[in-house]
Amino acid sequence: MKSICVLGNGQLGRMLRQAGEPLGIRVYPIGIDDKLETIPYQHSIITTEIERWPETPLTCELARQASFINRDIFPQLAERLSQKQLLDSLALTTAPWQPLTNRTQWPQLFTELGDFVIVKCRTGGYDGRGQWRITPDNLSILPAEIYGQAIVEKAIPFLGEVSLVGARNINGQCIFYPLTYNLHQEGILRASIAFPQPDKKLQTQAELMLSTIMTKLNYVGVMTMECFILNDKLLINELAPRVHNSGHWTQNGASISQFELHLRAISNLPIPTPNIETTAVMINLIGTALNPAWLSLPLVHLHWYKKDVRPARKVGHLNLCSNSQQAIKNSLNTIQTLLPSEYNDSIGWLNTKLIHSPRHDE
Ligand code: ATP
Ligand code: MG
């Protein structure tokens, strides 16, 4: 099997490398400052775990390679303005939005979008960074240099957030996981849950949207679509042209993980629809030190990224999967006693989702 170079050496690259092992695929995560001579890029398929990168001798050389999958798609998707324009051109619903170019726009923006809006940097934001929640009273919190660099969106009073992780291969075949329900706080994903039998109506809607996007772009590999649920309709929040935090549960809750699926799709290997037989829960570990006692729970799969622990930094995640909702609940109750109190909201939210799941069987 051909080796794969991944631009970026964070946790996504690490998990792609782990997924390559059983397939016999060597995966080389690459830091943007790594030395070109040390990388077998000329004999590899090239992919990325990041959407934007600075121009360095290494990134320029990689970007010259025809084997860089989706290479020409990244600029369009990594920029919020062009991403929104793409979605508009495909008549796919997003939160109503406008480019933010001048402070004189504000009266008209509040009239059109309502008195609660979110300003988002066109590039470079993640985990809620580069975003401001704006009302007519707090306009002064916006940095002066934001004009021309941001979009404004209506704040959506959503019922919940879901994401769809899917993949497309070179022949145009598209496959999907069941929708994942996500809890974000302060813009950071805290917890996710997925069920083997998703809400059919939402699932069909989401699959149609994501397959339209992937097909239009001629995209190959895993792509993730984040959505808001509004009544029984989905609005697209944003797209990530890569494996995604909300798909981490697939490492233990699916017969093929999102990481393996991405490697298969870009290597032109078969991509059957993964089997999902259990309810799967993921809790992000954010700024929390490793506690070996988590491992005393048989349902807990720990994925630790070996990063320095800092506030608000994603340092690992816990996956729990079972056919028995009660078994998951029992484990969540115990894990709650082994985590700091800031996890109480996430665990409370997961428990509520389990009660209202499409397969509540106990
Ligand atoms: P990511 O880490 O997923 O890349 P991000 O920093 O790019 O996140 P978004 O996904 O745009 O940011 O927003 C983060 C979260 O903020 C969303 O998941 C949602 O909870 C909230 N949010 C963003 N846009 C809106 C909106 N228009 N209305 C309501 N809430 C929103
Ligand atoms: Mg997001």
mmCIF file of C-alpha atoms and ligand atoms in Angstrom:
data_model
loop_
_atom_site.group_PDB
_atom_site.id
_atom_site.type_symbol
_atom_site.label_atom_id
_atom_site.label_comp_id
_atom_site.label_asym_id
_atom_site.label_seq_id
_atom_site.Cartn_x
_atom_site.Cartn_y
_atom_site.Cartn_z
ATOM 1 C CA MET A 1 0.000 0.000 0.000
ATOM 2 C CA LYS A 2 1.163 3.500 -0.766
ATOM 3 C CA SER A 3 2.291 5.556 2.207
ATOM 4 C CA ILE A 4 0.424 8.739 3.160
ATOM 5 C CA CYS A 5 1.842 12.090 4.251
ATOM 6 C CA VAL A 6 -0.459 14.207 6.434
ATOM 7 C CA LEU A 7 0.204 17.933 6.563
ATOM 8 C CA GLY A 8 -0.080 18.796 10.262
ATOM 9 C CA ASN A 9 1.081 16.811 13.255
ATOM 10 C CA GLY A 10 -1.653 17.379 15.814
ATOM 11 C CA GLN A 11 -4.016 14.800 17.229
ATOM 12 C CA LEU A 12 -5.852 14.227 13.940
ATOM 13 C CA GLY A 13 -2.592 13.310 12.205
ATOM 14 C CA ARG A 14 -1.724 11.070 15.138
ATOM 15 C CA MET A 15 -5.068 9.242 14.902
ATOM 16 C CA LEU A 16 -4.759 8.911 11.117
ATOM 17 C CA ARG A 17 -1.353 7.306 11.720
ATOM 18 C CA GLN A 18 -2.864 4.900 14.240
ATOM 19 C CA ALA A 19 -5.632 3.978 11.768
ATOM 20 C CA GLY A 20 -3.077 3.196 9.070
ATOM 21 C CA GLU A 21 -1.292 0.556 11.185
ATOM 22 C CA PRO A 22 -3.714 -2.396 10.744
ATOM 23 C CA LEU A 23 -4.054 -1.653 7.020
ATOM 24 C CA GLY A 24 -0.305 -1.720 6.563
ATOM 25 C CA ILE A 25 -0.370 1.918 5.449
ATOM 26 C CA ARG A 26 2.511 4.031 6.728
ATOM 27 C CA VAL A 27 1.176 7.453 7.657
ATOM 28 C CA TYR A 28 3.621 10.300 8.211
ATOM 29 C CA PRO A 29 2.212 13.323 10.054
ATOM 30 C CA ILE A 30 4.284 16.349 9.030
ATOM 31 C CA GLY A 31 4.923 19.535 10.996
ATOM 32 C CA ILE A 32 5.003 22.642 8.776
ATOM 33 C CA ASP A 33 8.590 23.307 9.856
ATOM 34 C CA ASP A 34 9.835 19.754 9.262
ATOM 35 C CA LYS A 35 12.764 19.241 6.894
ATOM 36 C CA LEU A 36 11.660 18.292 3.390
ATOM 37 C CA GLU A 37 14.523 15.762 3.022
ATOM 38 C CA THR A 38 13.088 13.671 5.869
ATOM 39 C CA ILE A 39 9.689 13.215 4.230
ATOM 40 C CA PRO A 40 8.854 10.562 1.609
ATOM 41 C CA TYR A 41 6.349 12.875 -0.073
ATOM 42 C CA GLN A 42 7.325 12.041 -3.647
ATOM 43 C CA HIS A 43 6.218 8.435 -3.224
ATOM 44 C CA SER A 44 3.170 9.114 -1.052
ATOM 45 C CA ILE A 45 -0.421 10.235 -1.261
ATOM 46 C CA ILE A 46 -0.663 13.645 0.431
ATOM 47 C CA THR A 47 -3.514 14.738 2.678
ATOM 48 C CA THR A 48 -3.912 17.219 5.506
ATOM 49 C CA GLU A 49 -5.389 17.535 8.973
ATOM 50 C CA ILE A 50 -5.456 21.341 8.743
ATOM 51 C CA GLU A 51 -7.364 23.521 6.309
ATOM 52 C CA ARG A 52 -4.949 26.445 6.021
ATOM 53 C CA TRP A 53 -1.226 26.604 6.294
ATOM 54 C CA PRO A 54 1.453 29.281 6.014
ATOM 55 C CA GLU A 55 3.649 29.287 2.934
ATOM 56 C CA THR A 56 6.905 27.619 3.910
ATOM 57 C CA PRO A 57 9.385 25.827 1.607
ATOM 58 C CA LEU A 58 7.790 22.590 2.800
ATOM 59 C CA THR A 59 4.140 23.546 2.261
ATOM 60 C CA CYS A 60 4.916 25.102 -1.145
ATOM 61 C CA GLU A 61 6.658 21.942 -2.285
ATOM 62 C CA LEU A 62 3.795 19.736 -1.044
ATOM 63 C CA ALA A 63 1.257 21.989 -2.751
ATOM 64 C CA ARG A 64 3.096 21.424 -6.061
ATOM 65 C CA GLN A 65 2.373 17.696 -5.942
ATOM 66 C CA ALA A 66 -0.499 16.334 -8.009
ATOM 67 C CA SER A 67 -0.808 13.595 -5.362
ATOM 68 C CA PHE A 68 -2.057 16.201 -2.833
ATOM 69 C CA ILE A 69 -5.696 15.104 -2.594
ATOM 70 C CA ASN A 70 -8.292 17.920 -2.748
ATOM 71 C CA ARG A 71 -5.445 20.424 -2.998
ATOM 72 C CA ASP A 72 -7.403 23.040 -4.913
ATOM 73 C CA ILE A 73 -10.508 22.739 -2.746
ATOM 74 C CA PHE A 74 -8.924 23.905 0.523
ATOM 75 C CA PRO A 75 -8.697 27.621 -0.296
ATOM 76 C CA GLN A 76 -12.429 27.714 -1.033
ATOM 77 C CA LEU A 77 -13.502 25.853 2.109
ATOM 78 C CA ALA A 78 -10.971 27.288 4.566
ATOM 79 C CA GLU A 79 -12.373 30.764 4.081
ATOM 80 C CA ARG A 80 -15.799 31.466 5.571
ATOM 81 C CA LEU A 81 -16.848 33.936 2.869
ATOM 82 C CA SER A 82 -16.163 31.622 -0.076
ATOM 83 C CA GLN A 83 -17.528 28.636 1.867
ATOM 84 C CA LYS A 84 -20.815 30.484 2.466
ATOM 85 C CA GLN A 85 -20.920 31.577 -1.186
ATOM 86 C CA LEU A 86 -20.516 27.963 -2.257
ATOM 87 C CA LEU A 87 -23.406 26.882 -0.016
ATOM 88 C CA ASP A 88 -25.571 29.735 -1.339
ATOM 89 C CA SER A 89 -24.769 28.756 -4.919
ATOM 90 C CA LEU A 90 -25.958 25.212 -4.164
ATOM 91 C CA ALA A 91 -29.152 26.581 -2.548
ATOM 92 C CA LEU A 92 -28.227 24.903 0.748
ATOM 93 C CA THR A 93 -29.564 26.697 3.799
ATOM 94 C CA THR A 94 -27.173 28.357 6.229
ATOM 95 C CA ALA A 95 -27.637 30.917 8.985
ATOM 96 C CA PRO A 96 -28.487 34.179 7.165
ATOM 97 C CA TRP A 97 -25.238 36.098 6.738
ATOM 98 C CA GLN A 98 -23.515 39.129 5.205
ATOM 99 C CA PRO A 99 -19.898 40.087 4.636
ATOM 100 C CA LEU A 100 -18.727 42.676 7.205
ATOM 101 C CA THR A 101 -16.808 45.365 5.369
ATOM 102 C CA ASN A 102 -17.677 48.671 6.982
ATOM 103 C CA ARG A 103 -19.009 49.911 10.335
ATOM 104 C CA THR A 104 -21.697 51.945 8.566
ATOM 105 C CA GLN A 105 -23.406 48.623 7.723
ATOM 106 C CA TRP A 106 -24.542 48.032 11.309
ATOM 107 C CA PRO A 107 -28.037 49.580 11.276
ATOM 108 C CA GLN A 108 -28.902 47.653 8.124
ATOM 109 C CA LEU A 109 -27.286 44.423 9.470
ATOM 110 C CA PHE A 110 -29.351 44.552 12.664
ATOM 111 C CA THR A 111 -32.490 45.176 10.602
ATOM 112 C CA GLU A 112 -31.783 42.268 8.260
ATOM 113 C CA LEU A 113 -30.271 39.722 10.641
ATOM 114 C CA GLY A 114 -31.844 40.686 13.966
ATOM 115 C CA ASP A 115 -30.403 42.198 17.121
ATOM 116 C CA PHE A 116 -28.278 39.208 18.058
ATOM 117 C CA VAL A 117 -25.578 38.285 15.565
ATOM 118 C CA ILE A 118 -22.242 36.507 15.520
ATOM 119 C CA VAL A 119 -19.203 38.056 13.857
ATOM 120 C CA LYS A 120 -16.767 35.427 12.607
ATOM 121 C CA CYS A 121 -13.279 35.954 11.185
ATOM 122 C CA ARG A 122 -13.121 34.789 7.592
ATOM 123 C CA THR A 123 -10.011 32.740 8.299
ATOM 124 C CA GLY A 124 -8.135 31.217 11.163
ATOM 125 C CA GLY A 125 -10.853 30.704 13.795
ATOM 126 C CA TYR A 126 -11.336 27.405 15.594
ATOM 127 C CA ASP A 127 -12.899 26.210 18.843
ATOM 128 C CA GLY A 128 -14.908 29.437 18.933
ATOM 129 C CA ARG A 129 -11.861 31.704 18.622
ATOM 130 C CA GLY A 130 -12.123 34.655 16.267
ATOM 131 C CA GLN A 131 -15.847 35.083 17.021
ATOM 132 C CA TRP A 132 -17.834 37.784 18.796
ATOM 133 C CA ARG A 133 -21.445 37.655 19.937
ATOM 134 C CA ILE A 134 -22.802 41.083 19.102
ATOM 135 C CA THR A 135 -25.901 43.095 20.037
ATOM 136 C CA PRO A 136 -26.430 46.823 19.412
ATOM 137 C CA ASP A 137 -25.119 47.458 22.962
ATOM 138 C CA ASN A 138 -21.702 45.820 22.718
ATOM 139 C CA LEU A 139 -20.497 46.757 19.228
ATOM 140 C CA SER A 140 -17.431 48.359 20.800
ATOM 141 C CA ILE A 141 -15.922 44.935 21.651
ATOM 142 C CA LEU A 142 -15.138 44.394 17.949
ATOM 143 C CA PRO A 143 -11.528 45.096 16.982
ATOM 144 C CA ALA A 144 -11.199 47.997 14.499
ATOM 145 C CA GLU A 145 -9.290 45.837 12.010
ATOM 146 C CA ILE A 146 -12.127 43.297 11.692
ATOM 147 C CA TYR A 147 -13.846 45.186 8.850
ATOM 148 C CA GLY A 148 -13.164 43.421 5.570
ATOM 149 C CA GLN A 149 -11.927 40.346 7.456
ATOM 150 C CA ALA A 150 -15.171 38.875 8.774
ATOM 151 C CA ILE A 151 -18.734 37.807 8.085
ATOM 152 C CA VAL A 152 -21.794 38.414 10.258
ATOM 153 C CA GLU A 153 -24.360 35.703 10.902
ATOM 154 C CA LYS A 154 -27.755 35.725 12.522
ATOM 155 C CA ALA A 155 -27.572 33.972 15.914
ATOM 156 C CA ILE A 156 -29.751 30.924 15.426
ATOM 157 C CA PRO A 157 -32.021 29.864 18.320
ATOM 158 C CA PHE A 158 -31.341 26.224 17.514
ATOM 159 C CA LEU A 159 -32.907 23.164 19.163
ATOM 160 C CA GLY A 160 -29.627 21.317 18.931
ATOM 161 C CA GLU A 161 -26.474 20.794 16.922
ATOM 162 C CA VAL A 162 -25.614 17.790 14.772
ATOM 163 C CA SER A 163 -22.847 16.909 12.407
ATOM 164 C CA LEU A 164 -22.662 14.510 9.513
ATOM 165 C CA VAL A 165 -19.373 12.802 8.753
ATOM 166 C CA GLY A 166 -19.241 11.304 5.287
ATOM 167 C CA ALA A 167 -16.765 10.198 2.676
ATOM 168 C CA ARG A 168 -16.572 10.200 -1.093
ATOM 169 C CA ASN A 169 -14.261 8.124 -3.215
ATOM 170 C CA ILE A 170 -12.667 8.768 -6.571
ATOM 171 C CA ASN A 171 -15.596 7.064 -8.361
ATOM 172 C CA GLY A 172 -18.107 9.387 -6.734
ATOM 173 C CA GLN A 173 -19.482 6.893 -4.190
ATOM 174 C CA CYS A 174 -20.648 8.703 -1.031
ATOM 175 C CA ILE A 175 -21.206 7.046 2.342
ATOM 176 C CA PHE A 176 -22.183 8.450 5.739
ATOM 177 C CA TYR A 177 -22.215 7.755 9.451
ATOM 178 C CA PRO A 178 -25.391 8.340 11.435
ATOM 179 C CA LEU A 179 -25.833 11.968 12.523
ATOM 180 C CA THR A 180 -23.884 12.887 15.633
ATOM 181 C CA TYR A 181 -25.526 15.120 18.265
ATOM 182 C CA ASN A 182 -23.062 17.662 19.654
ATOM 183 C CA LEU A 183 -22.849 19.875 22.707
ATOM 184 C CA HIS A 184 -20.715 23.013 22.331
ATOM 185 C CA GLN A 185 -19.944 25.471 25.110
ATOM 186 C CA GLU A 186 -18.060 28.683 24.515
ATOM 187 C CA GLY A 187 -17.560 27.502 20.944
ATOM 188 C CA ILE A 188 -15.744 24.293 21.950
ATOM 189 C CA LEU A 189 -17.136 20.814 21.348
ATOM 190 C CA ARG A 190 -17.633 19.212 24.770
ATOM 191 C CA ALA A 191 -19.499 15.983 24.063
ATOM 192 C CA SER A 192 -21.064 13.974 21.250
ATOM 193 C CA ILE A 193 -23.496 11.095 21.014
ATOM 194 C CA ALA A 194 -24.564 8.959 18.050
ATOM 195 C CA PHE A 195 -27.203 6.275 17.733
ATOM 196 C CA PRO A 196 -27.291 3.284 15.382
ATOM 197 C CA GLN A 197 -30.769 4.304 14.175
ATOM 198 C CA PRO A 198 -30.765 8.011 13.480
ATOM 199 C CA ASP A 199 -33.792 10.239 12.934
ATOM 200 C CA LYS A 200 -34.603 9.217 9.342
ATOM 201 C CA LYS A 201 -35.882 12.583 8.171
ATOM 202 C CA LEU A 202 -32.886 14.558 9.411
ATOM 203 C CA GLN A 203 -30.457 11.888 8.237
ATOM 204 C CA THR A 204 -31.853 11.896 4.702
ATOM 205 C CA GLN A 205 -31.806 15.698 4.596
ATOM 206 C CA ALA A 206 -28.213 15.853 5.835
ATOM 207 C CA GLU A 207 -26.950 13.140 3.463
ATOM 208 C CA LEU A 208 -28.480 14.925 0.495
ATOM 209 C CA MET A 209 -26.809 18.200 1.504
ATOM 210 C CA LEU A 210 -23.345 16.746 2.095
ATOM 211 C CA SER A 211 -23.397 14.565 -1.014
ATOM 212 C CA THR A 212 -24.397 17.622 -3.074
ATOM 213 C CA ILE A 213 -21.384 19.506 -1.683
ATOM 214 C CA MET A 214 -18.858 16.686 -2.080
ATOM 215 C CA THR A 215 -20.061 15.924 -5.599
ATOM 216 C CA LYS A 216 -19.991 19.561 -6.685
ATOM 217 C CA LEU A 217 -16.394 19.877 -5.455
ATOM 218 C CA ASN A 218 -15.317 16.474 -6.775
ATOM 219 C CA TYR A 219 -14.031 15.925 -3.252
ATOM 220 C CA VAL A 220 -12.270 12.727 -2.163
ATOM 221 C CA GLY A 221 -11.989 11.585 1.461
ATOM 222 C CA VAL A 222 -13.826 12.403 4.678
ATOM 223 C CA MET A 223 -15.750 15.661 4.981
ATOM 224 C CA THR A 224 -17.785 16.893 7.944
ATOM 225 C CA MET A 225 -20.831 19.132 7.884
ATOM 226 C CA GLU A 226 -21.862 20.896 11.120
ATOM 227 C CA CYS A 227 -25.550 21.835 11.328
ATOM 228 C CA PHE A 228 -28.092 23.550 13.547
ATOM 229 C CA ILE A 229 -31.497 21.923 14.010
ATOM 230 C CA LEU A 230 -34.234 24.493 13.610
ATOM 231 C CA ASN A 231 -37.747 23.015 13.850
ATOM 232 C CA ASP A 232 -37.322 19.881 11.744
ATOM 233 C CA LYS A 233 -34.905 21.513 9.284
ATOM 234 C CA LEU A 234 -31.142 21.621 9.159
ATOM 235 C CA LEU A 235 -29.141 24.797 8.598
ATOM 236 C CA ILE A 236 -25.499 24.299 7.716
ATOM 237 C CA ASN A 237 -23.164 25.971 10.207
ATOM 238 C CA GLU A 238 -19.868 25.102 8.565
ATOM 239 C CA LEU A 239 -17.934 22.482 6.621
ATOM 240 C CA ALA A 240 -14.647 20.860 7.580
ATOM 241 C CA PRO A 241 -12.793 19.162 4.693
ATOM 242 C CA ARG A 242 -11.263 16.559 7.002
ATOM 243 C CA VAL A 243 -11.818 14.106 9.816
ATOM 244 C CA HIS A 244 -13.529 15.888 12.698
ATOM 245 C CA ASN A 245 -13.719 15.932 16.467
ATOM 246 C CA SER A 246 -17.426 15.055 16.353
ATOM 247 C CA GLY A 247 -16.509 11.824 14.528
ATOM 248 C CA HIS A 248 -14.090 10.562 17.166
ATOM 249 C CA TRP A 249 -16.707 8.154 18.552
ATOM 250 C CA THR A 250 -16.300 6.111 15.337
ATOM 251 C CA GLN A 251 -12.939 4.847 16.630
ATOM 252 C CA ASN A 252 -14.830 2.527 18.970
ATOM 253 C CA GLY A 253 -18.460 2.752 17.847
ATOM 254 C CA ALA A 254 -18.167 1.899 14.146
ATOM 255 C CA SER A 255 -16.749 -1.026 12.204
ATOM 256 C CA ILE A 256 -14.638 1.476 10.239
ATOM 257 C CA SER A 257 -13.475 4.643 11.991
ATOM 258 C CA GLN A 258 -13.525 8.047 10.271
ATOM 259 C CA PHE A 259 -9.715 7.937 10.231
ATOM 260 C CA GLU A 260 -9.590 4.578 8.463
ATOM 261 C CA LEU A 261 -12.374 5.681 6.131
ATOM 262 C CA HIS A 262 -10.387 8.737 5.089
ATOM 263 C CA LEU A 263 -7.267 6.642 4.437
ATOM 264 C CA ARG A 264 -9.321 4.154 2.412
ATOM 265 C CA ALA A 265 -11.065 6.830 0.361
ATOM 266 C CA ILE A 266 -7.871 8.670 -0.585
ATOM 267 C CA SER A 267 -6.089 5.369 -1.295
ATOM 268 C CA ASN A 268 -8.896 4.239 -3.606
ATOM 269 C CA LEU A 269 -9.676 1.237 -1.381
ATOM 270 C CA PRO A 270 -13.259 -0.006 -0.827
ATOM 271 C CA ILE A 271 -15.466 2.210 1.379
ATOM 272 C CA PRO A 272 -18.516 0.184 2.430
ATOM 273 C CA THR A 273 -20.958 1.916 4.785
ATOM 274 C CA PRO A 274 -19.573 1.254 8.296
ATOM 275 C CA ASN A 275 -21.655 -0.921 10.632
ATOM 276 C CA ILE A 276 -22.892 0.870 13.731
ATOM 277 C CA GLU A 277 -24.402 -1.440 16.308
ATOM 278 C CA THR A 278 -24.124 0.463 19.563
ATOM 279 C CA THR A 279 -24.911 3.836 20.996
ATOM 280 C CA ALA A 280 -21.638 5.770 21.183
ATOM 281 C CA VAL A 281 -20.667 8.637 23.439
ATOM 282 C CA MET A 282 -17.581 10.886 23.256
ATOM 283 C CA ILE A 283 -16.419 13.253 25.979
ATOM 284 C CA ASN A 284 -13.686 15.717 25.049
ATOM 285 C CA LEU A 285 -10.936 16.114 27.646
ATOM 286 C CA ILE A 286 -10.232 19.845 27.694
ATOM 287 C CA GLY A 287 -7.430 21.183 29.869
ATOM 288 C CA THR A 288 -7.772 18.204 32.211
ATOM 289 C CA ALA A 289 -4.845 16.146 33.517
ATOM 290 C CA LEU A 290 -4.828 12.422 32.810
ATOM 291 C CA ASN A 291 -6.474 10.349 35.523
ATOM 292 C CA PRO A 292 -5.582 6.638 35.270
ATOM 293 C CA ALA A 293 -8.689 5.851 37.352
ATOM 294 C CA TRP A 294 -10.792 6.464 34.188
ATOM 295 C CA LEU A 295 -9.422 3.146 32.995
ATOM 296 C CA SER A 296 -11.065 1.294 35.885
ATOM 297 C CA LEU A 297 -14.297 1.479 33.867
ATOM 298 C CA PRO A 298 -14.536 -1.322 31.304
ATOM 299 C CA LEU A 299 -16.604 0.706 28.832
ATOM 300 C CA VAL A 300 -14.166 3.601 28.716
ATOM 301 C CA HIS A 301 -11.796 3.895 25.769
ATOM 302 C CA LEU A 302 -9.214 6.556 26.507
ATOM 303 C CA HIS A 303 -7.568 8.426 23.617
ATOM 304 C CA TRP A 304 -4.814 10.612 25.046
ATOM 305 C CA TYR A 305 -2.951 12.940 22.687
ATOM 306 C CA LYS A 306 0.253 13.324 24.731
ATOM 307 C CA LYS A 307 0.053 17.120 24.605
ATOM 308 C CA ASP A 308 0.899 19.479 27.456
ATOM 309 C CA VAL A 309 -2.224 20.150 29.475
ATOM 310 C CA ARG A 310 -3.289 23.805 29.219
ATOM 311 C CA PRO A 311 -6.622 25.520 29.893
ATOM 312 C CA ALA A 312 -9.094 25.206 26.989
ATOM 313 C CA ARG A 313 -6.765 22.827 25.130
ATOM 314 C CA LYS A 314 -8.106 19.543 23.763
ATOM 315 C CA VAL A 315 -5.804 16.914 25.268
ATOM 316 C CA GLY A 316 -7.758 13.708 24.732
ATOM 317 C CA HIS A 317 -11.199 12.146 24.619
ATOM 318 C CA LEU A 318 -13.137 9.285 26.155
ATOM 319 C CA ASN A 319 -15.361 7.029 24.055
ATOM 320 C CA LEU A 320 -18.031 4.803 25.585
ATOM 321 C CA CYS A 321 -20.103 2.420 23.466
ATOM 322 C CA SER A 322 -22.744 -0.099 24.413
ATOM 323 C CA ASN A 323 -26.018 -1.590 23.285
ATOM 324 C CA SER A 324 -27.360 -0.990 26.754
ATOM 325 C CA GLN A 325 -28.264 2.627 27.447
ATOM 326 C CA GLN A 326 -28.274 1.739 31.142
ATOM 327 C CA ALA A 327 -24.675 0.491 30.986
ATOM 328 C CA ILE A 328 -23.624 3.784 29.388
ATOM 329 C CA LYS A 329 -25.530 5.746 32.027
ATOM 330 C CA ASN A 330 -23.914 3.815 34.854
ATOM 331 C CA SER A 331 -20.466 4.442 33.414
ATOM 332 C CA LEU A 332 -21.237 8.140 32.907
ATOM 333 C CA ASN A 333 -22.320 8.427 36.534
ATOM 334 C CA THR A 334 -19.045 6.905 37.707
ATOM 335 C CA ILE A 335 -16.878 8.855 35.268
ATOM 336 C CA GLN A 336 -18.533 12.050 36.528
ATOM 337 C CA THR A 337 -16.999 11.389 39.965
ATOM 338 C CA LEU A 338 -13.562 11.067 38.317
ATOM 339 C CA LEU A 339 -13.735 14.299 36.318
ATOM 340 C CA PRO A 340 -13.693 17.935 37.465
ATOM 341 C CA SER A 341 -17.096 19.556 38.073
ATOM 342 C CA GLU A 342 -16.985 21.481 34.763
ATOM 343 C CA TYR A 343 -17.897 18.174 33.055
ATOM 344 C CA ASN A 344 -21.239 17.986 34.919
ATOM 345 C CA ASP A 345 -23.116 19.877 32.189
ATOM 346 C CA SER A 346 -21.815 17.574 29.451
ATOM 347 C CA ILE A 347 -22.686 14.453 31.392
ATOM 348 C CA GLY A 348 -26.118 15.854 32.235
ATOM 349 C CA TRP A 349 -26.662 16.618 28.528
ATOM 350 C CA LEU A 350 -25.558 13.094 27.516
ATOM 351 C CA ASN A 351 -27.940 11.547 30.049
ATOM 352 C CA THR A 352 -30.818 13.604 28.642
ATOM 353 C CA LYS A 353 -29.929 12.546 25.099
ATOM 354 C CA LEU A 354 -29.887 8.900 26.190
ATOM 355 C CA ILE A 355 -33.400 9.234 27.632
ATOM 356 C CA HIS A 356 -34.699 10.805 24.425
ATOM 357 C CA SER A 357 -32.773 8.580 22.077
ATOM 358 C CA PRO A 358 -34.529 6.984 19.106
ATOM 359 C CA ARG A 359 -33.742 3.602 20.727
ATOM 360 C CA HIS A 360 -34.506 4.190 24.373
ATOM 361 C CA ASP A 361 -34.946 0.573 25.379
ATOM 362 C CA GLU A 362 -34.643 0.607 29.164
HETATM 363 P P1 ATP B 1 -14.744 24.565 15.121
HETATM 364 O O1 ATP B 1 -13.947 24.277 16.342
HETATM 365 O O2 ATP B 1 -15.880 23.623 14.898
HETATM 366 O O3 ATP B 1 -13.943 24.821 13.888
HETATM 367 P P2 ATP B 1 -15.361 27.308 14.976
HETATM 368 O O4 ATP B 1 -14.518 28.079 15.910
HETATM 369 O O5 ATP B 1 -15.002 27.280 13.548
HETATM 370 O O6 ATP B 1 -15.541 25.881 15.505
HETATM 371 P P3 ATP B 1 -18.230 27.602 14.613
HETATM 372 O O7 ATP B 1 -18.490 26.191 14.328
HETATM 373 O O8 ATP B 1 -18.589 28.602 13.582
HETATM 374 O O9 ATP B 1 -16.763 27.921 15.123
HETATM 375 O O10 ATP B 1 -18.994 28.013 15.949
HETATM 376 C C1 ATP B 1 -18.738 27.343 17.174
HETATM 377 C C2 ATP B 1 -20.055 27.167 17.910
HETATM 378 O O11 ATP B 1 -20.646 28.449 18.192
HETATM 379 C C3 ATP B 1 -21.102 26.422 17.132
HETATM 380 O O12 ATP B 1 -20.926 25.027 17.201
HETATM 381 C C4 ATP B 1 -22.365 26.913 17.840
HETATM 382 O O13 ATP B 1 -22.529 26.284 19.085
HETATM 383 C C5 ATP B 1 -22.048 28.370 18.072
HETATM 384 N N1 ATP B 1 -22.493 29.161 16.899
HETATM 385 C C6 ATP B 1 -21.761 29.458 15.801
HETATM 386 N N2 ATP B 1 -22.483 30.153 14.895
HETATM 387 C C7 ATP B 1 -23.709 30.304 15.420
HETATM 388 C C8 ATP B 1 -24.922 30.918 14.988
HETATM 389 N N3 ATP B 1 -25.013 31.542 13.800
HETATM 390 N N4 ATP B 1 -25.996 30.870 15.810
HETATM 391 C C9 ATP B 1 -25.921 30.256 17.013
HETATM 392 N N5 ATP B 1 -24.806 29.657 17.488
HETATM 393 C C10 ATP B 1 -23.722 29.662 16.718
HETATM 394 MG MG MG B 2 -17.552 24.495 14.200
#
